[in-house]
DNA sequence: TAAGTCAACGGACTATGAGTCACATCTGGA
DNA sequence: TCCAGATGTGACTCATAGTCCGTTGACTTA
């Protein structure tokens, strides 16, 4: 599985856990709603600045964000 | 401190720990030699695919890469 | 001196990510 | 069945990610 796909899955997982809509999260992260959609669906090769914005909007540390079995090598 | 700067510091730290030159790491990660220089110096807004390539070239898991005090929020 | 390795930088170029839009589709509730 | 909020998609512009050529300076070893 592609890292950008794993990233999207992790974002979606954490967003849903917080009960937020894509639009609400996008607003908080200061990105476009449709951009957030394509990120979650693994369609975008997101750059690190936006990765930082999105993780911050999820109220989680970088460490905790990536410390998930989603990112385990297979 | 910017996430792309933190990323560069972490890459350099791990590269030096392995005794590799920038060129050797760049070759292994299949990115350009001059690109690796600017990444380490925090000049590049690296996209997640290249983040994955570089971390893989460092022979470390995603989890371990980001589980560093370098990425602690200040 | 010379010759080698390495890090950093720059110019010019191509590929692609960022950011946005109109529109379509899905979903649950009234 | 209808509606409204939520999600998905294709296409587009423009900035920049990323490559490829070369040079320079610091350091080391012969």
CSV table of C-alpha atoms (C1' of nucleotides) in Angstrom, one decimal:
chain,number,residue,atom,x,y,z
A,1,UNK,CA,0.0,0.0,0.0
A,2,UNK,CA,1.1,3.5,-0.9
A,3,UNK,CA,2.2,5.9,1.8
A,4,UNK,CA,-0.2,8.5,0.5
A,5,UNK,CA,-3.0,6.0,0.8
A,6,UNK,CA,-2.0,5.1,4.3
A,7,UNK,CA,-1.8,8.8,5.2
A,8,UNK,CA,-5.4,9.3,3.9
A,9,UNK,CA,-6.7,6.4,5.9
A,10,UNK,CA,-5.1,7.7,9.0
A,11,UNK,CA,-6.5,11.1,8.5
A,12,UNK,CA,-10.0,9.7,8.0
A,13,UNK,CA,-9.7,7.4,11.0
A,14,UNK,CA,-8.8,10.3,13.3
A,15,UNK,CA,-11.3,12.7,11.8
A,16,UNK,CA,-14.2,10.3,12.3
A,17,UNK,CA,-13.0,9.6,15.8
A,18,UNK,CA,-13.4,13.3,16.5
A,19,UNK,CA,-16.8,13.4,14.8
A,20,UNK,CA,-15.8,16.0,12.3
A,21,UNK,CA,-16.9,16.4,8.7
A,22,UNK,CA,-14.3,16.8,6.0
A,23,UNK,CA,-15.4,20.4,5.6
A,24,UNK,CA,-14.9,21.2,9.3
A,25,UNK,CA,-11.5,19.6,9.3
A,26,UNK,CA,-10.5,21.4,6.1
A,27,UNK,CA,-11.6,24.7,7.6
A,28,UNK,CA,-9.5,24.1,10.6
A,29,UNK,CA,-6.5,23.0,8.6
A,30,UNK,CA,-7.0,25.9,6.2
A,31,UNK,CA,-7.2,23.8,3.0
A,32,UNK,CA,-10.1,23.4,0.6
A,33,UNK,CA,-12.8,20.9,1.3
A,34,UNK,CA,-12.4,19.0,-1.9
A,35,UNK,CA,-8.6,18.9,-1.4
A,36,UNK,CA,-9.3,17.2,2.0
A,37,UNK,CA,-11.5,14.7,0.2
A,38,UNK,CA,-8.8,13.7,-2.3
A,39,UNK,CA,-6.2,13.5,0.5
A,40,UNK,CA,-8.3,11.1,2.5
A,41,UNK,CA,-8.9,9.0,-0.6
A,42,UNK,CA,-5.1,8.8,-1.3
A,43,UNK,CA,-5.3,10.7,-4.5
A,44,UNK,CA,-2.9,13.4,-3.5
A,45,UNK,CA,0.9,13.2,-3.1
A,46,UNK,CA,0.6,15.7,-0.1
A,47,UNK,CA,3.6,17.8,0.7
A,48,UNK,CA,5.0,18.0,4.2
A,49,UNK,CA,3.6,21.5,4.9
A,50,UNK,CA,0.1,20.3,4.4
A,51,UNK,CA,0.8,17.2,6.3
A,52,UNK,CA,1.7,19.4,9.2
A,53,UNK,CA,-1.4,21.5,8.9
A,54,UNK,CA,-3.7,18.5,8.7
A,55,UNK,CA,-2.1,16.7,11.7
A,56,UNK,CA,-2.3,19.9,13.7
A,57,UNK,CA,-6.0,20.3,12.9
A,58,UNK,CA,-6.5,16.8,14.2
A,59,UNK,CA,-5.1,17.8,17.6
A,60,UNK,CA,-2.6,15.1,17.7
A,61,UNK,CA,1.2,15.0,17.8
A,62,UNK,CA,3.3,14.0,14.9
A,63,UNK,CA,4.5,11.0,16.9
A,64,UNK,CA,1.1,9.8,17.7
A,65,UNK,CA,-0.2,10.4,14.2
A,66,UNK,CA,2.4,8.1,12.7
A,67,UNK,CA,2.5,5.6,15.6
A,68,UNK,CA,-0.3,3.5,14.0
A,69,UNK,CA,-0.4,0.0,12.5
A,70,UNK,CA,-1.6,1.7,9.4
A,71,UNK,CA,2.0,2.7,8.7
A,72,UNK,CA,3.4,-0.8,9.3
A,73,UNK,CA,5.5,-2.1,6.4
A,74,UNK,CA,4.0,-5.2,4.8
B,1,UNK,CA,10.3,25.4,13.8
B,2,UNK,CA,9.0,24.3,10.5
B,3,UNK,CA,8.1,20.7,9.9
B,4,UNK,CA,10.2,20.6,6.8
B,5,UNK,CA,13.1,21.8,8.8
B,6,UNK,CA,12.5,19.2,11.5
B,7,UNK,CA,12.3,16.6,8.7
B,8,UNK,CA,15.6,17.6,7.3
B,9,UNK,CA,17.3,17.5,10.7
B,10,UNK,CA,16.0,14.0,11.3
B,11,UNK,CA,17.2,12.8,7.9
B,12,UNK,CA,20.6,14.2,8.5
B,13,UNK,CA,20.8,12.7,12.0
B,14,UNK,CA,19.9,9.3,10.8
B,15,UNK,CA,22.1,9.5,7.7
B,16,UNK,CA,25.2,10.4,9.7
B,17,UNK,CA,24.4,7.7,12.2
B,18,UNK,CA,24.7,5.3,9.3
B,19,UNK,CA,27.9,6.8,8.0
B,20,UNK,CA,26.4,7.6,4.6
B,21,UNK,CA,27.2,10.6,2.3
B,22,UNK,CA,24.3,12.6,1.0
B,23,UNK,CA,25.0,11.2,-2.5
B,24,UNK,CA,24.9,7.6,-1.2
B,25,UNK,CA,21.6,8.1,0.5
B,26,UNK,CA,20.2,10.0,-2.5
B,27,UNK,CA,21.2,7.1,-4.7
B,28,UNK,CA,19.5,4.6,-2.4
B,29,UNK,CA,16.4,6.7,-2.2
B,30,UNK,CA,16.4,7.3,-5.9
B,31,UNK,CA,16.3,11.1,-5.6
B,32,UNK,CA,18.7,13.7,-6.9
B,33,UNK,CA,21.9,14.4,-5.0
B,34,UNK,CA,21.3,18.1,-4.9
B,35,UNK,CA,17.7,17.6,-3.9
B,36,UNK,CA,18.9,15.6,-0.8
B,37,UNK,CA,21.1,18.5,0.2
B,38,UNK,CA,18.2,21.0,0.1
B,39,UNK,CA,15.9,18.5,1.9
B,40,UNK,CA,18.3,18.1,4.8
B,41,UNK,CA,18.7,21.9,5.0
B,42,UNK,CA,15.0,22.3,5.3
B,43,UNK,CA,14.6,24.1,2.0
B,44,UNK,CA,12.1,21.8,0.4
B,45,UNK,CA,8.5,21.1,0.9
B,46,UNK,CA,9.0,17.4,0.4
B,47,UNK,CA,6.0,15.4,-0.9
B,48,UNK,CA,4.9,12.2,1.0
B,49,UNK,CA,6.1,9.8,-1.7
B,50,UNK,CA,9.7,11.1,-1.4
B,51,UNK,CA,9.3,11.1,2.4
B,52,UNK,CA,8.6,7.4,2.1
B,53,UNK,CA,11.5,6.8,-0.2
B,54,UNK,CA,14.0,8.6,2.0
B,55,UNK,CA,12.8,6.9,5.2
B,56,UNK,CA,13.0,3.5,3.5
B,57,UNK,CA,16.5,4.3,2.3
B,58,UNK,CA,17.4,5.1,6.0
B,59,UNK,CA,16.3,1.5,6.9
B,60,UNK,CA,13.9,2.7,9.6
B,61,UNK,CA,10.2,2.3,10.1
B,62,UNK,CA,7.8,5.3,9.7
B,63,UNK,CA,7.0,5.0,13.3
B,64,UNK,CA,10.6,5.1,14.5
B,65,UNK,CA,11.5,7.9,12.1
B,66,UNK,CA,8.8,10.2,13.5
B,67,UNK,CA,9.2,9.0,17.1
B,68,UNK,CA,11.9,11.6,17.9
B,69,UNK,CA,12.0,14.6,20.1
B,70,UNK,CA,12.9,16.6,17.0
B,71,UNK,CA,9.2,16.5,16.1
B,72,UNK,CA,8.0,17.6,19.5
B,73,UNK,CA,5.8,20.7,19.4
B,74,UNK,CA,7.3,23.7,21.0
C,1,DT,C1',51.3,21.0,-4.6
C,2,DA,C1',47.9,17.9,-6.2
C,3,DA,C1',44.0,15.0,-6.0
C,4,DG,C1',40.0,13.1,-3.9
C,5,DT,C1',35.6,13.4,-1.2
C,6,DC,C1',31.9,15.8,0.5
C,7,DA,C1',28.5,19.5,1.2
C,8,DA,C1',26.3,23.4,-0.7
C,9,DC,C1',24.7,26.3,-4.2
C,10,DG,C1',22.9,28.1,-8.8
C,11,DG,C1',20.7,28.3,-13.4
C,12,DA,C1',17.7,26.2,-16.5
C,13,DC,C1',14.6,23.1,-17.2
C,14,DT,C1',10.3,19.6,-16.7
C,15,DA,C1',7.0,17.2,-13.9
C,16,DT,C1',3.8,17.7,-10.6
C,17,DG,C1',1.5,19.4,-6.2
C,18,DA,C1',-1.4,23.3,-4.4
C,19,DG,C1',-5.5,25.3,-4.7
C,20,DT,C1',-10.1,26.0,-6.7
C,21,DC,C1',-14.5,25.3,-9.2
C,22,DA,C1',-18.9,23.3,-11.0
C,23,DC,C1',-21.1,19.5,-10.8
C,24,DA,C1',-22.5,14.8,-9.5
C,25,DT,C1',-23.6,11.3,-6.0
C,26,DC,C1',-24.5,9.4,-1.6
C,27,DT,C1',-26.7,9.2,2.9
C,28,DG,C1',-30.1,9.5,6.6
C,29,DG,C1',-34.1,11.6,8.3
C,30,DA,C1',-38.8,13.8,7.8
D,1,DT,C1',-40.3,10.3,-1.9
D,2,DC,C1',-38.0,14.5,-1.1
D,3,DC,C1',-34.5,17.2,1.0
D,4,DA,C1',-30.1,18.7,3.0
D,5,DG,C1',-25.7,17.9,4.5
D,6,DA,C1',-21.7,15.2,3.4
D,7,DT,C1',-18.7,13.3,0.1
D,8,DG,C1',-16.6,12.5,-4.5
D,9,DT,C1',-14.7,13.7,-9.2
D,10,DG,C1',-12.6,15.8,-13.4
D,11,DA,C1',-10.5,19.6,-15.1
D,12,DC,C1',-8.1,23.6,-14.7
D,13,DT,C1',-4.2,27.4,-13.5
D,14,DC,C1',-0.2,28.5,-11.3
D,15,DA,C1',3.4,27.9,-8.1
D,16,DT,C1',6.8,24.9,-6.9
D,17,DA,C1',8.6,20.0,-6.5
D,18,DG,C1',12.3,17.7,-8.3
D,19,DT,C1',16.1,16.9,-12.1
D,20,DC,C1',20.4,17.8,-14.4
D,21,DC,C1',24.1,20.3,-15.5
D,22,DG,C1',28.0,22.6,-13.4
D,23,DT,C1',30.9,25.2,-9.8
D,24,DT,C1',32.9,26.3,-5.3
D,25,DG,C1',35.0,25.8,-0.7
D,26,DA,C1',36.4,22.9,3.3
D,27,DC,C1',38.8,19.1,4.5
D,28,DT,C1',41.9,15.1,4.0
D,29,DT,C1',45.7,12.3,2.4
D,30,DA,C1',49.6,11.6,-0.5
